[in-house]
Short mmCIF file of C-alpha atoms in Angstrom, two decimals:
data_model
loop_
_atom_site.label_atom_id
_atom_site.label_comp_id
_atom_site.label_asym_id
_atom_site.label_seq_id
_atom_site.Cartn_x
_atom_site.Cartn_y
_atom_site.Cartn_z
CA MET A 416 -145.53 39.71 -66.43
CA THR A 417 -144.22 36.67 -64.61
CA VAL A 418 -145.07 33.45 -66.43
CA LEU A 419 -145.42 30.40 -64.18
CA LYS A 420 -145.10 26.73 -65.13
CA LEU A 421 -148.82 26.17 -64.84
CA PHE A 422 -151.35 28.56 -66.25
CA GLY A 423 -154.94 29.01 -65.25
CA ILE A 424 -158.29 30.39 -66.24
CA ILE A 425 -159.21 33.19 -63.86
CA PHE A 426 -162.73 34.43 -63.18
CA PHE A 427 -163.24 37.89 -61.71
CA CYS A 428 -166.60 38.83 -60.20
CA GLY A 429 -166.81 42.59 -59.77
CA LEU A 430 -166.35 45.88 -61.56
CA LEU A 431 -162.65 46.70 -61.92
CA SER A 432 -160.27 45.53 -64.64
CA PRO A 433 -158.62 42.19 -63.79
CA SER A 434 -155.00 41.84 -62.67
CA ARG A 435 -152.53 41.04 -65.45
CA GLU A 436 -150.68 38.44 -63.38
CA VAL A 437 -151.04 34.86 -64.62
CA LEU A 438 -151.60 32.32 -61.87
CA SER A 439 -151.77 28.59 -61.34
CA GLY A 440 -154.23 26.71 -59.24
CA LEU A 441 -157.89 26.18 -58.45
CA SER A 442 -158.25 28.85 -55.78
CA CYS A 443 -160.53 31.67 -54.86
CA ALA A 444 -160.06 34.94 -53.06
CA VAL A 445 -162.96 36.63 -51.31
CA SER A 446 -163.06 40.35 -50.57
CA PRO A 447 -163.86 41.71 -47.08
CA ARG A 448 -167.08 43.20 -48.46
CA ALA A 449 -168.20 39.86 -49.87
CA MET A 450 -167.21 38.08 -46.65
CA GLN A 451 -169.24 40.57 -44.65
CA ASN A 452 -172.28 39.98 -46.86
CA VAL A 453 -171.89 36.21 -46.55
CA LEU A 454 -171.61 36.28 -42.75
CA SER A 455 -174.42 38.82 -42.41
CA ASP A 456 -176.70 36.53 -44.38
CA ALA A 457 -175.67 33.41 -42.45
CA ILE A 458 -175.67 34.90 -38.94
CA ILE A 459 -178.21 37.72 -38.94
CA HIS A 460 -180.57 37.63 -41.92
CA ASN A 461 -181.17 33.88 -41.60
CA GLY A 462 -181.96 34.30 -37.91
CA LEU A 463 -179.12 32.09 -36.60
CA LEU A 464 -177.99 34.61 -33.97
CA GLN A 465 -181.56 35.29 -32.80
CA GLN A 466 -182.23 31.54 -32.62
CA HIS A 467 -179.26 30.78 -30.37
CA LEU A 468 -179.71 33.83 -28.19
CA GLN A 469 -183.39 33.04 -27.74
CA GLY A 470 -182.73 30.57 -24.95
CA LEU A 471 -180.49 33.01 -23.08
CA VAL A 472 -181.46 33.13 -19.37
CA LEU A 473 -179.66 35.50 -17.03
CA PRO A 474 -179.09 34.93 -13.31
CA ASN A 475 -181.33 36.72 -10.84
CA ILE A 476 -180.36 40.29 -9.98
CA MET A 477 -180.65 41.89 -6.54
CA VAL A 478 -180.25 45.67 -6.29
CA GLU A 479 -181.00 48.35 -3.74
CA GLY A 480 -182.82 51.63 -4.28
CA GLY A 481 -186.36 50.93 -5.35
CA LEU A 482 -189.42 52.48 -3.76
CA LEU A 483 -188.46 53.87 -0.31
CA ASN A 484 -185.06 52.23 -0.82
CA SER A 485 -186.66 48.81 -0.74
CA PRO A 486 -184.58 45.93 -2.15
CA THR A 487 -185.35 45.18 -5.81
CA SER A 488 -185.30 41.61 -7.07
CA ILE A 489 -185.30 40.84 -10.83
CA THR A 490 -185.90 37.20 -11.74
CA GLY A 491 -186.55 35.16 -14.86
CA LEU A 492 -184.68 37.65 -17.03
CA HIS A 493 -184.54 36.31 -20.59
CA LEU A 494 -184.04 37.52 -24.16
CA VAL A 495 -187.17 38.58 -26.03
CA GLN A 496 -185.71 40.03 -29.21
CA VAL A 497 -182.45 41.03 -30.89
CA ARG A 498 -183.12 44.47 -32.35
CA LEU A 499 -181.24 46.17 -35.18
CA PRO A 500 -178.43 43.60 -35.43
CA ARG A 501 -175.51 44.66 -37.58
CA LEU A 502 -172.28 42.92 -38.47
CA SER A 503 -168.92 44.05 -39.80
CA VAL A 504 -165.82 42.11 -40.82
CA ALA A 505 -162.13 42.92 -40.87
CA LEU A 506 -159.49 40.52 -42.23
CA LEU A 507 -156.52 39.93 -39.93
CA PRO A 508 -153.40 39.01 -41.96
CA GLY A 509 -152.20 35.54 -41.06
CA ILE A 510 -154.82 35.14 -38.34
CA GLY A 511 -158.34 35.08 -39.71
CA VAL A 512 -161.42 37.24 -39.47
CA GLN A 513 -162.36 39.84 -36.89
CA LEU A 514 -166.11 39.83 -36.40
CA THR A 515 -167.99 42.71 -34.82
CA ILE A 516 -171.66 42.33 -33.95
CA GLY A 517 -173.71 45.23 -32.65
CA ALA A 518 -177.32 44.97 -31.48
CA LYS A 519 -179.92 46.08 -28.98
CA LEU A 520 -181.00 43.22 -26.72
CA GLN A 521 -184.54 43.37 -25.39
CA LEU A 522 -184.75 41.49 -22.09
CA SER A 523 -187.82 40.77 -20.01
CA GLY A 524 -188.41 39.38 -16.52
CA ASN A 525 -190.21 39.80 -13.22
CA CYS A 526 -189.43 42.70 -10.92
CA LEU A 527 -190.27 42.66 -7.22
CA VAL A 528 -189.97 46.02 -5.47
CA GLY A 529 -190.93 45.66 -1.84
CA LEU A 530 -194.21 43.75 -2.03
CA LEU A 531 -195.10 44.98 -5.54
CA SER A 532 -194.45 42.54 -8.40
CA GLU A 533 -194.62 43.50 -12.08
CA LEU A 534 -193.00 42.87 -15.47
CA ILE A 535 -189.75 44.62 -16.34
CA ASP A 536 -188.35 45.33 -19.82
CA ILE A 537 -184.69 46.15 -20.34
CA LEU A 538 -183.16 47.38 -23.61
CA VAL A 539 -179.35 47.27 -23.63
CA ASP A 540 -176.85 48.14 -26.37
CA VAL A 541 -174.31 45.36 -26.94
CA ASN A 542 -171.14 45.36 -29.05
CA ILE A 543 -169.27 42.05 -29.45
CA THR A 544 -165.85 41.80 -31.10
CA ALA A 545 -164.21 38.42 -31.64
CA ASN A 546 -161.29 37.07 -33.65
CA ILE A 547 -162.22 33.96 -35.66
CA LYS A 548 -159.30 31.69 -36.47
CA CYS A 549 -159.23 28.60 -38.71
CA THR A 550 -157.32 25.62 -37.35
CA ASN A 551 -156.98 21.83 -37.43
CA PHE A 552 -157.09 21.35 -41.21
CA GLU A 553 -157.76 17.72 -42.16
CA SER A 554 -159.24 16.10 -45.27
CA GLY A 555 -160.65 19.34 -46.66
CA THR A 556 -162.21 20.53 -43.40
CA VAL A 557 -161.17 23.09 -40.82
CA GLN A 558 -162.34 24.03 -37.36
CA VAL A 559 -162.92 27.61 -36.27
CA VAL A 560 -161.90 28.94 -32.88
CA THR A 561 -163.25 32.14 -31.33
CA GLU A 562 -160.43 34.06 -29.65
CA ASP A 563 -160.22 37.37 -27.76
CA CYS A 564 -163.98 37.80 -27.51
CA LEU A 565 -164.80 41.21 -26.04
CA CYS A 566 -168.34 42.21 -25.12
CA LEU A 567 -169.09 45.85 -24.31
CA LEU A 568 -172.42 47.17 -23.04
CA GLY A 569 -173.62 50.67 -23.82
CA ALA A 570 -176.82 52.53 -23.01
CA ILE A 571 -179.51 50.78 -20.99
CA LYS A 572 -183.21 51.57 -20.79
CA VAL A 573 -185.43 50.07 -18.08
CA LYS A 574 -189.20 50.11 -18.18
CA VAL A 575 -191.73 49.12 -15.53
CA LEU A 576 -195.36 50.17 -15.52
CA SER A 577 -195.23 51.73 -12.09
CA GLY A 578 -192.06 53.70 -12.75
CA LEU A 579 -190.82 52.85 -9.27
CA LEU A 580 -187.16 52.27 -10.26
CA THR A 581 -184.63 55.05 -9.75
CA LEU A 582 -181.68 56.04 -11.91
CA SER A 583 -179.35 54.46 -9.38
CA VAL A 584 -181.11 51.13 -9.96
CA ASN A 585 -180.49 51.54 -13.72
CA GLU A 586 -176.80 52.05 -13.06
CA MET A 587 -176.59 49.00 -10.82
CA LEU A 588 -178.44 46.95 -13.43
CA LEU A 589 -175.91 48.00 -16.06
CA ARG A 590 -173.02 47.01 -13.77
CA GLN A 591 -174.51 43.59 -13.06
CA LEU A 592 -175.37 42.95 -16.72
CA THR A 593 -171.85 44.00 -17.65
CA ALA A 594 -170.54 41.38 -15.27
CA THR A 595 -172.78 38.56 -16.51
CA LEU A 596 -173.69 39.11 -20.18
CA PRO A 597 -170.21 38.72 -21.80
CA ALA A 598 -169.76 35.27 -20.26
CA LEU A 599 -173.08 34.27 -21.82
CA LEU A 600 -172.80 35.98 -25.21
CA CYS A 601 -169.26 34.96 -26.26
CA PRO A 602 -170.00 31.20 -26.07
CA VAL A 603 -173.09 31.80 -28.23
CA VAL A 604 -170.90 33.54 -30.83
CA ASP A 605 -168.56 30.52 -30.78
CA ILE A 606 -171.48 28.11 -31.35
CA VAL A 607 -172.88 30.24 -34.16
CA MET A 608 -169.51 30.51 -35.92
CA ASN A 609 -169.00 26.74 -35.80
CA LEU A 610 -172.42 26.21 -37.37
CA VAL A 611 -171.66 28.84 -40.03
CA ASN A 612 -168.30 27.15 -40.69
CA ILE A 613 -170.06 23.84 -41.40
CA GLN A 614 -172.56 25.64 -43.65
CA LEU A 615 -169.89 27.51 -45.63
CA LEU A 616 -167.61 24.48 -45.95
CA GLY A 617 -170.51 22.78 -47.68
CA THR A 618 -170.28 25.37 -50.47
CA VAL A 619 -166.64 24.49 -51.27
CA ASN A 620 -166.56 20.81 -50.23
CA ALA A 621 -169.22 19.66 -52.64
CA VAL A 622 -169.77 16.77 -55.03
CA ILE A 623 -171.22 18.08 -58.31
CA PRO A 624 -172.31 15.90 -61.26
CA VAL A 625 -170.79 16.63 -64.68
CA GLY A 626 -173.65 15.65 -66.94
CA THR A 627 -173.92 11.86 -66.90
CA ALA A 628 -170.18 11.29 -67.36
CA GLY A 629 -169.06 11.55 -63.73
CA THR A 630 -168.59 13.94 -60.84
CA ILE A 631 -166.25 16.58 -59.48
CA HIS A 632 -165.58 16.55 -55.76
CA TYR A 633 -164.38 20.02 -54.82
CA GLN A 634 -162.73 20.51 -51.43
CA LEU A 635 -160.27 22.73 -49.59
CA ALA A 636 -156.69 21.86 -50.46
CA SER A 637 -155.21 23.68 -47.46
CA ILE A 638 -156.17 25.83 -44.53
CA PRO A 639 -157.64 29.24 -45.54
CA TYR A 640 -155.24 32.15 -45.42
CA THR A 641 -155.82 35.86 -45.04
CA SER A 642 -154.17 39.06 -46.06
CA GLY A 643 -155.44 42.51 -45.23
CA LYS A 644 -157.23 42.56 -48.61
CA PHE A 645 -158.77 39.13 -49.14
CA LEU A 646 -159.52 35.72 -47.72
CA GLY A 647 -157.87 33.01 -49.85
CA LEU A 648 -159.28 29.52 -50.28
CA ASP A 649 -157.08 27.02 -52.12
CA LEU A 650 -159.35 24.37 -53.62
CA ASP A 651 -158.76 21.11 -55.39
CA GLY A 652 -161.06 18.75 -57.21
CA ALA A 653 -161.21 15.00 -57.68
CA VAL A 654 -162.62 14.13 -61.11
CA LYS A 655 -164.35 10.76 -61.08
CA GLN A 656 -165.86 8.75 -63.90
CA VAL A 657 -169.18 6.96 -63.48
CA GLY A 658 -168.24 3.81 -61.59
CA GLY A 659 -165.80 5.55 -59.28
CA SER A 660 -162.41 5.58 -61.02
CA THR A 661 -160.53 8.86 -60.49
CA ILE A 662 -158.81 10.69 -63.35
CA PRO A 663 -155.44 11.86 -61.96
CA HIS A 664 -154.21 15.42 -62.29
CA GLU A 665 -151.34 17.41 -60.85
CA SER A 666 -152.11 19.43 -57.74
CA SER A 667 -149.90 22.28 -56.64
CA PRO A 668 -150.20 25.27 -54.31
CA SER A 669 -151.63 28.45 -55.80
CA ALA A 670 -150.73 32.10 -55.43
CA LEU A 671 -153.24 34.91 -55.73
CA PRO A 672 -152.82 38.65 -56.34
CA PRO A 673 -154.60 41.28 -54.21
CA LEU A 674 -158.29 41.21 -54.93
CA LEU A 675 -158.75 45.00 -55.00
CA ASP A 676 -162.49 45.78 -55.14
CA ARG A 677 -163.56 42.49 -56.65
CA LEU A 678 -165.99 40.25 -54.78
CA LEU A 679 -164.54 36.90 -55.83
CA LEU A 680 -161.61 35.61 -57.83
CA LEU A 681 -161.54 31.95 -58.89
CA VAL A 682 -158.63 30.16 -60.57
CA LEU A 683 -158.71 26.76 -62.29
CA ARG A 684 -155.57 24.67 -62.79
CA GLN A 685 -154.69 23.67 -66.32
CA SER A 686 -154.13 20.07 -65.21
CA PHE A 687 -157.51 20.06 -63.46
CA ILE A 688 -159.28 21.21 -66.64
CA ASN A 689 -157.42 18.48 -68.54
CA ALA A 690 -158.85 15.87 -66.18
CA ILE A 691 -162.37 17.19 -66.80
CA LEU A 692 -161.84 17.23 -70.58
CA THR A 693 -160.67 13.61 -70.36
CA LEU A 694 -163.97 12.85 -68.63
CA LEU A 695 -166.17 14.77 -71.07
CA LEU A 696 -164.40 14.11 -74.37
CA TRP A 697 -164.23 10.36 -74.07
CA LEU A 698 -166.02 9.24 -77.23
CA PRO A 699 -166.31 5.67 -78.54
CA PRO A 700 -164.94 4.97 -82.03
CA GLN A 701 -167.28 6.10 -84.80
CA THR A 702 -167.65 3.92 -87.89
CA PHE A 703 -169.74 4.84 -90.91
CA PRO A 704 -169.94 3.91 -94.61
CA CYS A 705 -168.38 6.12 -97.21
CA THR A 706 -171.33 6.66 -99.59
CA PRO A 707 -172.38 9.69 -101.64
CA ASP A 708 -175.40 10.48 -99.48
CA ILE A 709 -173.56 10.26 -96.14
CA PHE A 710 -171.22 13.03 -94.98
CA SER A 711 -169.88 15.04 -97.87
CA GLY A 712 -166.46 15.18 -96.26
CA ALA A 713 -166.30 11.39 -96.22
CA ASN A 714 -167.34 11.19 -99.86
CA ARG A 715 -164.70 13.73 -100.89
CA LEU A 716 -162.11 11.77 -98.95
CA HIS A 717 -163.12 8.66 -100.90
CA GLU A 718 -162.78 10.47 -104.21
CA ALA A 719 -159.38 11.86 -103.24
CA LEU A 720 -158.28 8.42 -102.11
CA LEU A 721 -158.98 7.04 -105.60
CA THR A 722 -156.57 9.56 -107.10
CA ILE A 723 -153.65 8.42 -104.93
CA ALA A 724 -154.34 4.68 -104.79
CA PRO A 725 -151.91 2.45 -106.74
CA ALA A 726 -153.17 1.37 -110.14
CA GLY A 727 -153.20 -2.28 -109.05
CA CYS A 728 -155.48 -1.70 -106.07
CA SER A 729 -158.67 -3.33 -107.33
CA THR A 730 -160.27 -3.10 -103.88
CA CYS A 731 -159.93 0.69 -103.91
CA ARG A 732 -162.05 0.85 -107.04
CA GLY A 733 -164.17 -2.22 -106.42
CA THR A 734 -167.82 -2.55 -105.54
CA SER A 735 -167.24 -3.28 -101.85
CA PRO A 736 -168.25 -0.22 -99.79
CA LEU A 737 -165.50 1.65 -98.04
CA ASN A 738 -165.86 2.43 -94.34
CA ILE A 739 -164.33 5.16 -92.24
CA LYS A 740 -163.50 4.77 -88.57
CA LEU A 741 -162.60 7.71 -86.31
CA MET A 742 -160.86 6.97 -83.00
CA LEU A 743 -159.31 9.13 -80.30
CA GLY A 744 -155.61 8.39 -80.01
CA GLY A 745 -155.17 9.69 -76.45
CA ASN A 746 -156.45 12.13 -73.89
CA PRO A 747 -157.05 15.79 -74.81
CA PHE A 748 -154.59 18.39 -73.62
CA ILE A 749 -155.62 22.00 -73.04
CA LEU A 750 -152.93 24.60 -73.55
CA LEU A 751 -153.50 27.93 -71.81
CA GLU A 752 -151.55 30.95 -73.00
CA GLU A 753 -152.10 34.63 -72.43
CA ASN A 754 -155.61 35.46 -73.67
CA LYS A 755 -155.72 32.19 -75.63
CA ALA A 756 -156.83 28.62 -75.03
CA SER A 757 -156.45 25.64 -77.35
CA VAL A 758 -156.92 21.89 -77.13
CA LYS A 759 -154.47 19.43 -78.64
CA LEU A 760 -156.01 16.12 -79.64
CA LEU A 761 -154.90 13.07 -81.60
CA VAL A 762 -157.44 11.37 -83.87
CA LEU A 763 -156.87 8.20 -85.91
CA ILE A 764 -158.66 8.00 -89.28
CA GLN A 765 -158.98 4.54 -90.74
CA VAL A 766 -160.35 3.84 -94.24
CA PHE A 767 -161.02 0.13 -94.67
CA VAL A 768 -163.02 -2.55 -96.45
CA LYS A 769 -164.74 -5.29 -94.51
CA HIS A 770 -165.04 -8.52 -96.51
CA ALA A 771 -167.87 -11.03 -96.27
CA ASP A 772 -165.70 -13.39 -94.20
CA GLY A 773 -165.20 -10.64 -91.60
CA SER A 774 -161.60 -9.85 -92.51
CA ILE A 775 -160.47 -6.22 -92.68
CA LEU A 776 -158.37 -4.67 -95.43
CA ASN A 777 -156.80 -1.45 -94.15
CA LEU A 778 -156.55 0.91 -97.12
CA LEU A 779 -155.30 3.77 -95.03
CA MET A 780 -154.59 4.63 -91.39
CA LEU A 781 -153.94 8.31 -90.80
CA LYS A 782 -152.91 10.15 -87.69
CA ALA A 783 -154.43 13.65 -87.37
CA ASP A 784 -152.94 15.96 -84.76
CA LEU A 785 -155.64 18.58 -84.15
CA GLY A 786 -155.32 22.07 -82.76
CA LEU A 787 -158.75 23.15 -81.56
CA ASN A 788 -159.44 26.77 -80.67
CA VAL A 789 -161.41 27.20 -77.44
CA HIS A 790 -164.03 29.82 -76.69
CA VAL A 791 -164.58 30.17 -72.93
CA SER A 792 -167.77 31.48 -71.31
CA ILE A 793 -169.74 31.29 -68.07
CA VAL A 794 -173.33 30.10 -68.37
CA GLY A 795 -175.48 29.41 -65.32
CA GLY A 796 -172.52 29.05 -62.97
CA ARG A 797 -170.75 26.66 -65.32
CA LEU A 798 -167.59 27.03 -67.39
CA VAL A 799 -168.53 26.24 -70.98
CA LEU A 800 -165.85 25.44 -73.57
CA ARG A 801 -166.72 25.47 -77.27
CA LEU A 802 -164.26 24.09 -79.81
CA ALA A 803 -163.48 25.12 -83.37
CA LEU A 804 -160.97 23.45 -85.69
CA GLY A 805 -157.81 25.53 -85.90
CA SER A 806 -155.13 23.33 -87.41
CA THR A 807 -154.69 19.78 -88.70
CA SER A 808 -151.40 17.95 -89.07
CA LEU A 809 -151.73 14.70 -91.04
CA SER A 810 -149.33 11.77 -91.14
CA LEU A 811 -149.54 8.26 -92.58
CA GLU A 812 -149.50 5.42 -90.07
CA SER A 813 -150.03 2.43 -92.37
CA SER A 814 -151.58 1.19 -95.63
CA ASP A 815 -152.16 -2.41 -96.65
CA VAL A 816 -152.39 -1.43 -100.33
CA GLY A 817 -149.19 0.60 -100.65
CA ILE A 818 -150.51 4.19 -100.45
CA SER A 819 -147.64 6.50 -99.55
CA ASN A 820 -148.47 10.05 -100.67
CA ILE A 821 -151.26 11.65 -98.62
CA SER A 822 -150.55 15.32 -99.34
CA ASN A 823 -153.88 15.82 -101.13
CA LEU A 824 -155.98 14.33 -98.32
CA LYS A 825 -155.57 17.06 -95.68
CA PRO A 826 -158.46 19.39 -96.72
CA HIS A 827 -160.81 16.42 -97.08
CA CYS A 828 -159.84 15.02 -93.68
CA SER A 829 -160.36 18.47 -92.13
CA SER A 830 -163.85 18.64 -93.67
CA LEU A 831 -164.61 15.16 -92.37
CA LEU A 832 -163.51 16.05 -88.82
CA LYS A 833 -165.50 19.30 -88.85
CA GLU A 834 -168.64 17.52 -89.96
CA ARG A 835 -168.35 14.43 -87.81
CA LEU A 836 -166.23 15.01 -84.70
CA LEU A 837 -166.67 18.68 -83.78
CA PRO A 838 -170.45 18.46 -83.26
CA ALA A 839 -169.88 15.43 -81.03
CA PHE A 840 -167.17 17.22 -79.04
CA ASN A 841 -169.25 20.37 -78.55
CA GLY A 842 -172.29 18.31 -77.65
CA ALA A 843 -170.28 16.56 -74.93
CA LEU A 844 -168.91 19.88 -73.64
CA SER A 845 -172.28 21.67 -73.70
CA VAL A 846 -173.10 20.43 -70.18
CA GLY A 847 -170.32 22.73 -68.96
CA ILE A 848 -167.89 22.37 -66.07
CA PRO A 849 -169.84 23.03 -62.84
CA LEU A 850 -168.08 25.54 -60.60
CA PRO A 851 -168.36 25.53 -56.82
CA ASN A 852 -170.80 28.01 -55.31
CA VAL A 853 -168.06 29.37 -53.06
CA LEU A 854 -169.60 30.88 -49.90
CA GLY A 855 -172.85 31.26 -51.84
CA ILE A 856 -171.43 34.12 -53.92
CA PRO A 857 -173.10 33.96 -57.37
CA LEU A 858 -170.96 34.13 -60.50
CA MET A 859 -172.45 37.31 -61.94
CA LYS A 860 -170.78 40.04 -64.00
CA VAL A 861 -167.87 37.68 -64.59
CA ASP A 862 -164.69 38.62 -66.43
CA ILE A 863 -162.52 35.75 -67.70
CA GLN A 864 -158.76 35.98 -68.03
CA ILE A 865 -156.51 33.31 -69.51
#
């Protein structure tokens, strides 16, 4: 295994076992099968292709060989229906996507054979192949360009009520349609792909609220890239607090392994998750009295404090109530290792007495370096982190009454933090980290790798 500077949490949507390579970055890779499903939904099943072909009007056609070799004029030829549309996708390494659309086009118009006028129906097989290339990346958006569009016509069926058209007329119709249809169909494909591009960009360039704390603005970090096995989208996210200030995080390019038979692979940067934790785990200082009926951990801490207080500390044993204040001493830091995630967090524990005149006597100020174990899950398209206390390292910051030995306080401080802080942390994290709905592919049957 190659270990990189930055680690990530990787989500695999599919059936096979995940790759063992550890990656950095907030990126996703989409399989050809998933890309085909996405484009089929957007172009065919949602009726976008039918809608933009509906206004297709072909030029008038003049052919010879109708009844008694009379000239045949076909006018007002237009699309009635796109029958049996089908779409397939191939990924072109370093280029983009090759799109193939097959369908039967039902055309209708007026047919004049000699002096006899009637309706004509034409059913023609069409196969369109086009290379779709992403270009002009700017501010999270790209443009798509349709290149090398090739339109081939196959079998043609012509129907008029009188049956006056000959096979030679069918052949001439096919030749004339072959000469005119490609020039009309390829621009439609270009229009449709640009509309689909806007629609799909909206699934990755999205502003998503994170509870009531702020928002994440996901967007493309670079132009999409393709291999023969997957389409790669390198994403980044701006984490903003309510009010608009952005929490900075390191952004760096990401590398992805082959996707194999997975539908979607999504990677989150460690620094990006840190920015979100900073947003979610910002908690105001908590102050509460140290009395027997409030928080057993706090009461035990009080009792332990009496055993280590100097004999001359009358305040420690006086009637004035003691208070405990818990404060975060900095931003959380998530550490991602192989198959393991933990959060490092500094908490300040102050035990003090507040006198009637408002002055504060600091009996004890402790610094607790916490190691919190992280359980990672996906719930409703969100990454949910749940914390459990793993380790506590305690050190003395200051004491106005001369306390110096705090060795007996560690278990009581751990109990206090479990009872008071962990529920608050997990409550704040319960909203989950919203993940982008990349290309509309749902996060189902997800495997998580750290």
